Short mmCIF file of C-alpha atoms in Angstrom, two decimals:
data_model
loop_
_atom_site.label_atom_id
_atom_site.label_comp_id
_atom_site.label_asym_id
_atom_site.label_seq_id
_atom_site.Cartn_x
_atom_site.Cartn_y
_atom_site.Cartn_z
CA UNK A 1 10.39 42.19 20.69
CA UNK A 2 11.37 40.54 17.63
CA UNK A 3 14.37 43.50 17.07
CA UNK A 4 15.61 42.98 20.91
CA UNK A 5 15.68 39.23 20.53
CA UNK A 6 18.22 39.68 17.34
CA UNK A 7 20.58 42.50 19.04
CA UNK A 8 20.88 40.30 22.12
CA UNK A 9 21.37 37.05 19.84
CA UNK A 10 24.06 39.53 17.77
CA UNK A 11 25.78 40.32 21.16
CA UNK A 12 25.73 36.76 22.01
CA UNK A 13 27.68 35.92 18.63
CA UNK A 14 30.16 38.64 19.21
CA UNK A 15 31.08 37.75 22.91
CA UNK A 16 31.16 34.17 21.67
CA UNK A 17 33.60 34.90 18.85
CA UNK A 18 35.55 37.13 20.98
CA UNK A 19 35.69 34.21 23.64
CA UNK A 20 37.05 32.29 20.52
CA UNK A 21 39.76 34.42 19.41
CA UNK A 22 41.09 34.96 23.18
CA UNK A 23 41.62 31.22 23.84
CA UNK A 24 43.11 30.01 20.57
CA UNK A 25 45.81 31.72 21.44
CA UNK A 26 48.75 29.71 21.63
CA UNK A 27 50.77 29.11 24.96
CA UNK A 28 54.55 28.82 24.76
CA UNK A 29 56.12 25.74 26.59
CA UNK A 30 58.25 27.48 28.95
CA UNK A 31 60.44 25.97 31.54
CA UNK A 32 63.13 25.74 33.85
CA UNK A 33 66.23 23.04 33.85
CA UNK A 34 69.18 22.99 36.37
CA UNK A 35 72.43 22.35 35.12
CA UNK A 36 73.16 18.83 37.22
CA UNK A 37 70.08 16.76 38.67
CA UNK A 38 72.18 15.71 41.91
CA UNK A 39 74.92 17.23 44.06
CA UNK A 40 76.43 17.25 46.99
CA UNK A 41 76.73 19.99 49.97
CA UNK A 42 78.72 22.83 48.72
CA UNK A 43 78.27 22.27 44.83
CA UNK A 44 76.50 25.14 42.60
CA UNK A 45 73.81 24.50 40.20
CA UNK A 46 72.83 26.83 37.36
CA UNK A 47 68.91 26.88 37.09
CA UNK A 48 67.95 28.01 33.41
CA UNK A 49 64.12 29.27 32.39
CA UNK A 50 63.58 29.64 29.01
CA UNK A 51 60.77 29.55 26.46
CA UNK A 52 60.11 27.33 23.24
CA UNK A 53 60.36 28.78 19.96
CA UNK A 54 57.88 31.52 18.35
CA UNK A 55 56.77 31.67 21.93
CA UNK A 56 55.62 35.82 20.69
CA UNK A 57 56.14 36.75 24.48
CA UNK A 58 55.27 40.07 24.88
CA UNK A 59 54.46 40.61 28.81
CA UNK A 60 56.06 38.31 31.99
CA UNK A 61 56.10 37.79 35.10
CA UNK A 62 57.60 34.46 36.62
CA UNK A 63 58.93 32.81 39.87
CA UNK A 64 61.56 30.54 41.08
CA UNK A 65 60.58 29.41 44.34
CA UNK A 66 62.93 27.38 46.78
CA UNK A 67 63.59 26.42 50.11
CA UNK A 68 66.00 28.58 52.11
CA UNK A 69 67.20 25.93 53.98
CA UNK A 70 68.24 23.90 50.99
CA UNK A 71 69.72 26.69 48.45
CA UNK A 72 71.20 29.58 48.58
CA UNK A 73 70.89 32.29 45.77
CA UNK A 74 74.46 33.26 44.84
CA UNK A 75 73.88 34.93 41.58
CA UNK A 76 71.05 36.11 38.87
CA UNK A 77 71.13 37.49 35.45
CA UNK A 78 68.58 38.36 32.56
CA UNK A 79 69.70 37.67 29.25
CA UNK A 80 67.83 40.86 27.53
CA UNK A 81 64.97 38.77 25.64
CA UNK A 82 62.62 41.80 26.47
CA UNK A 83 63.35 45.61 26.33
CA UNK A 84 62.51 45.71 30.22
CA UNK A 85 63.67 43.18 32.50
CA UNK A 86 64.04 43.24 35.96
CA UNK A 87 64.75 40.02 38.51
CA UNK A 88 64.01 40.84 42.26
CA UNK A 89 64.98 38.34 44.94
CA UNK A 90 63.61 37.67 48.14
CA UNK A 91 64.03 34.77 50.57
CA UNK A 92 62.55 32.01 49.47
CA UNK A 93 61.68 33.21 45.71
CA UNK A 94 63.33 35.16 42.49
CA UNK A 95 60.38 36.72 40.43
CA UNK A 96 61.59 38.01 37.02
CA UNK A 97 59.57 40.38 35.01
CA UNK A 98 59.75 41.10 31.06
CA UNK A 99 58.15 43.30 29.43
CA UNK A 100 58.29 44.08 25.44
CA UNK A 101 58.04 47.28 23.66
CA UNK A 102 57.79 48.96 20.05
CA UNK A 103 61.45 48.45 18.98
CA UNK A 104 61.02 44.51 20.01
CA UNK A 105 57.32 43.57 20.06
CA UNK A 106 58.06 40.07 21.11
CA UNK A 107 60.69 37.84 21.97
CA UNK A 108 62.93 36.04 19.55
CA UNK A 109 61.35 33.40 17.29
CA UNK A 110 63.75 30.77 18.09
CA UNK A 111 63.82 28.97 21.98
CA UNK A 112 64.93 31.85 23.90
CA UNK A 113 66.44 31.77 27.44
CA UNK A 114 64.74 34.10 29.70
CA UNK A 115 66.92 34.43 32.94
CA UNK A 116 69.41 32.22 34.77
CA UNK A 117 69.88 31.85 38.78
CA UNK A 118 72.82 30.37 40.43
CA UNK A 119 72.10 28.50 43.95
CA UNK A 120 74.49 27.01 46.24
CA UNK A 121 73.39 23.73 47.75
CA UNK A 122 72.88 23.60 51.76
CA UNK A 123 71.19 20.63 51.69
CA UNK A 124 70.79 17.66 49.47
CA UNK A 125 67.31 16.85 48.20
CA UNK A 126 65.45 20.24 48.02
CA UNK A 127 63.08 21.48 45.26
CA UNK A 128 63.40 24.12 43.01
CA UNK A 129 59.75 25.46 41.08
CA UNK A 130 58.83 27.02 38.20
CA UNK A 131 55.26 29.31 38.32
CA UNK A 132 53.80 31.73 36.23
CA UNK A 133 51.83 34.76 37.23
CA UNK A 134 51.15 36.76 34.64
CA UNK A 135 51.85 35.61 30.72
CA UNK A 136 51.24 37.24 27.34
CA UNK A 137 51.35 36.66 24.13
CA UNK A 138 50.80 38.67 20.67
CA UNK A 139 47.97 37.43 18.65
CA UNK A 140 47.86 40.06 15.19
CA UNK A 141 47.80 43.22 17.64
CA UNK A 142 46.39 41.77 20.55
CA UNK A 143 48.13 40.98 23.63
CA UNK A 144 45.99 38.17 24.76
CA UNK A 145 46.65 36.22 28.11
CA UNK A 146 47.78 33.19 28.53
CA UNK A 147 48.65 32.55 32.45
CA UNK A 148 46.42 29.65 33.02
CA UNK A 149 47.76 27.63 30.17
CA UNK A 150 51.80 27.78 31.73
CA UNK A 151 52.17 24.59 33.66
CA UNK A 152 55.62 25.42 34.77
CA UNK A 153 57.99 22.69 36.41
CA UNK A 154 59.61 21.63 39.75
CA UNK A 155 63.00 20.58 39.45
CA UNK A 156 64.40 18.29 42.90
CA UNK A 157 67.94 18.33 42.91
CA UNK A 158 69.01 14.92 44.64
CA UNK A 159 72.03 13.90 46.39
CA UNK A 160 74.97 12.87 44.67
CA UNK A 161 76.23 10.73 47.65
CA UNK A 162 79.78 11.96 47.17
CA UNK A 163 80.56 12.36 50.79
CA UNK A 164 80.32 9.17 52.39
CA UNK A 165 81.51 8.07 56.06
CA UNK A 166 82.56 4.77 56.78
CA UNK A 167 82.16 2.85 59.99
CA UNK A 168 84.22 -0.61 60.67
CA UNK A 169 82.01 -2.73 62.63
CA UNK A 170 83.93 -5.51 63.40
CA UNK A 171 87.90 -5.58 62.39
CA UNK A 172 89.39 -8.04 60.05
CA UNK A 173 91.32 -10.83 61.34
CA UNK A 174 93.66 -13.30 60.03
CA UNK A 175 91.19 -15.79 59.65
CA UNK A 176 87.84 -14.17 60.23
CA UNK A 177 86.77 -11.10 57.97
CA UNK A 178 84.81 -8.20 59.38
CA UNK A 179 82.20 -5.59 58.44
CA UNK A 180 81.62 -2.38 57.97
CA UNK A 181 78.55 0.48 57.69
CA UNK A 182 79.01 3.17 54.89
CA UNK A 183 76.31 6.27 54.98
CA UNK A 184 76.17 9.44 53.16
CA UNK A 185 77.23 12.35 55.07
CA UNK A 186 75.24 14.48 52.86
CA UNK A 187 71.57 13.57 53.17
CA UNK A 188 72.22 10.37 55.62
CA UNK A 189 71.41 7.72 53.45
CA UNK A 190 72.48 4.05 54.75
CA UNK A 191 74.22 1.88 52.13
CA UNK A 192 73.90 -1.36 54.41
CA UNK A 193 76.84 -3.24 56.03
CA UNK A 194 79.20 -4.99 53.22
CA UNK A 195 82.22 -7.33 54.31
CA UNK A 196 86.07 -6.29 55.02
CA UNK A 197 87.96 -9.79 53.55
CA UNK A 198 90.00 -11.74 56.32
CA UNK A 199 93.60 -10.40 56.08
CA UNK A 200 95.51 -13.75 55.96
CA UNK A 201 98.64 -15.15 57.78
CA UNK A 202 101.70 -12.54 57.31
CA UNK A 203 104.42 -15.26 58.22
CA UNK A 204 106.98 -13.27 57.58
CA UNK A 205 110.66 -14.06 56.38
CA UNK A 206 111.67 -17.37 57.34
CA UNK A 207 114.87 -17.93 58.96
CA UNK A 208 116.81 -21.45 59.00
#
């Protein structure tokens, strides 16, 4: 009994040290960043994901999720940070995947850009996120997982207000001023009514 009780306290250790190992392995910080945090209808915006340095990325798989109505995808390109790369697009969502091999083992040890995407904005005000479904790192010559520990990030590209439309109200007089309403074509926001100064008296030339 005695000899049963030590093999399954042994086993215990082993599974508990193995448990050890797996999560002290250290997560990259990776991340994506757009190239302008507002726009207008009509402007492109470069979204960038890329990992922080000694990340030792060995296996990826990530996704850019959007909203059709507020982007459209007009361009996508690896930058060749794995041996194996591939970036499939599908409406609503770019998932890249990376994979290392023996000539590279991981990724380079400095921050590393991953893949770029280029979207055309639709609409003003849509969101732009960052998820992770399958990560690995190298630890010695392990690949150990890491998935759970990638927080990614959701980028909301704003409006810009560039377009505006301007309403007179009431028109200026010589005397009394008027008003006007501004609002953003783009996503509708109302700037409130501001005043339109009184013209003044044009007299003219004066003739004896």
């Amino acid at each position: 009994m005695k000899k049963v009780l030590s093999v399954l306290m042994a086993v215990v250790m082993l599974l508990g040290m193995f448990v050890v190992t797996t999560s002290a392995a250290t997560a990259p910080t990776i991340k994506a960043t757009a190239s302008k945090s507002s726009a207008k209808v009509g402007d492109t915006i470069t979204v960038t994901v890329s990992t922080s340095k000694n990340s030792k990325l060995c296996a990826t798989t990530l996704n850019l999720t959007y909203n059709a109505q507020y982007f459209e995808v007009t361009g996508q390109s690896s930058s060749g940070a794995f041996e194996m790369e591939s970036i499939k697009p599908t409406a609503g969502s770019i998932e890249f995947m990376g994979i290392t091999g023996m000539s590279k083992p991981t990724v380079a040890d400095s921050a590393t850009t991953l893949f770029t995407v280029s979207f055309k904005v639709l609409k003003t005000g849509g969101t732009i996120k960052l998820s992770a479904s399958e990560i690995y790192v190298a630890d010695g010559n392990k690949d150990v997982d890491v998935t759970s520990k990638i927080a990614g990030n959701t980028l909301t590209i704003s409006c810009s207000h560039a377009n505006k439309k301007e309403t007179i109200l009431r028109q200026a007089t010589c005397t009394e001023k008027g008003s006007k309403k501004t609002v953003c074509n783009d996503c509708g926001h109302d700037f409130g009514k501001t005043d339109i100064p009184a013209t003044g008296h044009n007299y003219g030339s004066m003739t004896v």
